[in-house]
Tab-separated table of C-alpha atoms in Angstrom:
chain	number	residue	atom	x	y	z
Q	1	MET	CA	-9.184	-20.193	2.646
Q	2	PHE	CA	-7.512	-16.858	3.318
Q	3	ALA	CA	-8.941	-15.342	0.126
Q	4	PHE	CA	-12.469	-16.469	1.082
Q	5	LEU	CA	-12.131	-14.905	4.553
Q	6	LEU	CA	-10.818	-11.659	2.983
Q	7	ILE	CA	-13.894	-11.481	0.762
Q	8	VAL	CA	-16.187	-12.118	3.721
Q	9	GLN	CA	-14.407	-9.420	5.741
Q	10	THR	CA	-14.778	-6.974	2.869
Q	11	LEU	CA	-18.540	-7.691	2.691
Q	12	ILE	CA	-18.838	-7.230	6.467
Q	13	ALA	CA	-16.900	-3.890	6.245
Q	14	VAL	CA	-19.180	-2.582	3.470
Q	15	THR	CA	-22.311	-3.644	5.377
Q	16	LEU	CA	-20.909	-2.057	8.540
Q	17	ILE	CA	-20.273	1.212	6.792
Q	18	SER	CA	-23.744	1.301	5.301
Q	19	VAL	CA	-25.446	0.521	8.651
Q	20	ILE	CA	-23.387	3.237	10.356
Q	21	LEU	CA	-24.271	5.779	7.711
Q	22	MET	CA	-28.030	4.948	7.980
Q	23	GLN	CA	-28.058	5.979	11.678
Q	24	ARG	CA	-28.934	9.479	12.771
Q	25	SER	CA	-26.245	11.526	14.298
Q	26	GLU	CA	-28.311	11.980	17.413
Q	27	GLY	CA	-28.780	8.272	17.781
Q	28	GLY	CA	-32.342	8.228	16.611
Q	29	GLY	CA	-31.790	5.672	13.823
Q	30	LEU	CA	-33.579	6.042	10.513
Q	31	GLY	CA	-36.351	8.202	11.879
Q	32	VAL	CA	-38.941	6.373	9.833
Q	33	GLY	CA	-42.422	7.105	11.096
Q	34	GLY	CA	-45.382	4.789	10.968
Q	35	SER	CA	-47.524	2.938	13.382
Q	36	SER	CA	-46.431	3.071	16.985
Q	37	SER	CA	-46.139	-0.673	17.110
Q	38	GLY	CA	-44.084	-2.479	14.592
Q	39	PHE	CA	-40.490	-3.340	13.670
Q	40	MET	CA	-39.489	-0.218	11.704
Q	41	THR	CA	-40.674	2.493	14.039
Q	42	ALA	CA	-38.167	5.210	14.976
Q	43	ARG	CA	-37.270	3.353	18.153
Q	44	GLY	CA	-37.338	-0.081	16.508
Q	45	ALA	CA	-35.047	1.074	13.645
Q	46	ALA	CA	-32.640	2.597	16.134
Q	47	ASP	CA	-32.518	-0.594	18.198
Q	48	PHE	CA	-32.043	-2.657	15.025
Q	49	LEU	CA	-29.264	-0.444	13.668
Q	50	THR	CA	-27.512	-0.288	17.029
Q	51	ARG	CA	-27.581	-4.086	17.405
Q	52	SER	CA	-26.473	-4.543	13.774
Q	53	THR	CA	-23.608	-2.190	14.264
Q	54	SER	CA	-22.400	-3.989	17.382
Q	55	VAL	CA	-22.744	-7.424	15.816
Q	56	LEU	CA	-21.055	-6.527	12.556
Q	57	GLY	CA	-18.253	-4.724	14.463
Q	58	GLY	CA	-17.688	-7.766	16.654
Q	59	MET	CA	-17.616	-10.041	13.601
Q	60	PHE	CA	-15.178	-7.717	11.875
Q	61	ILE	CA	-12.807	-7.762	14.870
Q	62	VAL	CA	-13.002	-11.517	15.350
Q	63	LEU	CA	-12.473	-12.163	11.645
Q	64	SER	CA	-9.436	-9.775	11.677
Q	65	ILE	CA	-7.856	-11.691	14.544
Q	66	VAL	CA	-8.561	-15.089	12.817
Q	67	MET	CA	-7.062	-13.822	9.575
Q	68	ALA	CA	-3.993	-12.555	11.383
Q	69	ALA	CA	-3.519	-15.910	13.052
Q	70	ILE	CA	-3.846	-17.758	9.722
Q	71	ALA	CA	-1.408	-15.392	8.025
Q	72	GLY	CA	1.108	-15.859	10.856
Q	73	ALA	CA	0.802	-19.635	10.955
Q	74	THR	CA	1.070	-20.234	7.221
Q	75	ARG	CA	3.963	-17.838	6.665
Q	76	THR	CA	7.019	-19.627	5.247
Q	77	PRO	CA	10.492	-18.437	6.157
Q	78	THR	CA	12.481	-16.613	3.505
Q	79	LYS	CA	14.837	-18.894	1.553
Q	80	ILE	CA	18.149	-17.594	0.328
Q	81	ASP	CA	19.573	-19.199	-2.815
Q	82	THR	CA	23.196	-20.167	-1.959
Q	83	SER	CA	23.886	-22.065	-5.160
Q	84	LEU	CA	26.019	-19.196	-6.537
Q	85	ALA	CA	27.774	-18.388	-3.292
Q	86	GLY	CA	31.153	-20.038	-4.088
Q	87	LYS	CA	31.410	-19.310	-7.766
Q	88	THR	CA	33.373	-16.471	-9.176
Q	89	ALA	CA	32.470	-14.544	-12.259
Q	90	ALA	CA	34.379	-15.146	-15.471
Q	91	PRO	CA	37.083	-12.429	-16.084
Q	92	VAL	CA	35.893	-9.703	-18.379
Q	93	GLU	CA	38.279	-8.464	-21.056
Q	94	GLN	CA	38.996	-4.829	-20.675
Q	95	ALA	CA	39.061	-2.648	-23.674
Q	96	PRO	CA	42.431	-0.941	-24.483
Q	97	PRO	CA	42.689	2.559	-23.090
Q	98	PRO	CA	41.688	5.258	-25.608
Q	99	THR	CA	44.539	6.889	-27.383
Q	100	GLN	CA	45.090	10.463	-26.506
Q	101	PRO	CA	46.207	13.046	-29.085
Q	102	ALA	CA	49.597	14.617	-28.603
Q	103	GLN	CA	49.364	17.685	-26.555
Q	104	GLN	CA	50.685	20.990	-27.695
Q	105	SER	CA	53.410	22.593	-25.805
Q	106	ASN	CA	51.377	25.759	-25.189
Q	107	PRO	CA	47.602	25.180	-25.283
Q	108	ASN	CA	46.754	28.880	-25.160
Q	109	GLN	CA	48.807	29.625	-28.212
Q	110	ASN	CA	46.175	28.754	-30.872
Q	111	GLN	CA	43.037	28.778	-28.792
Q	112	GLN	CA	41.074	31.672	-27.586
Q	113	ILE	CA	38.873	31.370	-24.512
Q	114	PRO	CA	35.624	33.213	-25.078
Q	115	THR	CA	34.713	35.607	-22.284
Q	116	VAL	CA	31.216	35.588	-20.880
Q	117	PRO	CA	29.994	38.771	-19.252
Q	118	LEU	CA	28.740	38.429	-15.716
Q	119	ALA	CA	25.091	38.974	-15.039
Q	120	GLN	CA	24.449	42.163	-13.076
């Protein structure tokens, strides 16, 4: 049901966008000329697009409220799995510490530390 309403709302939104984009910025509608009497005159197109915009906008708002109510009513609470709560993990064997070589009495005796010139 929710997926169907989401598709309907998407179609309404696309139709609403196209109807809004067809209107003139001055509010004149399509500006299609023709006979002075008829449905798609400049004034008739403006009235039709204005009414279509208001009806589609109202449908979009009502459908948004209905979908929010459905989503809130069908929401299930989060379940936490407590089946592992009292169990402890098996002990892990630790590897023996690495053996360290015998240290020399004077480490600087056989080793030379290279000098790096500082950048100027």
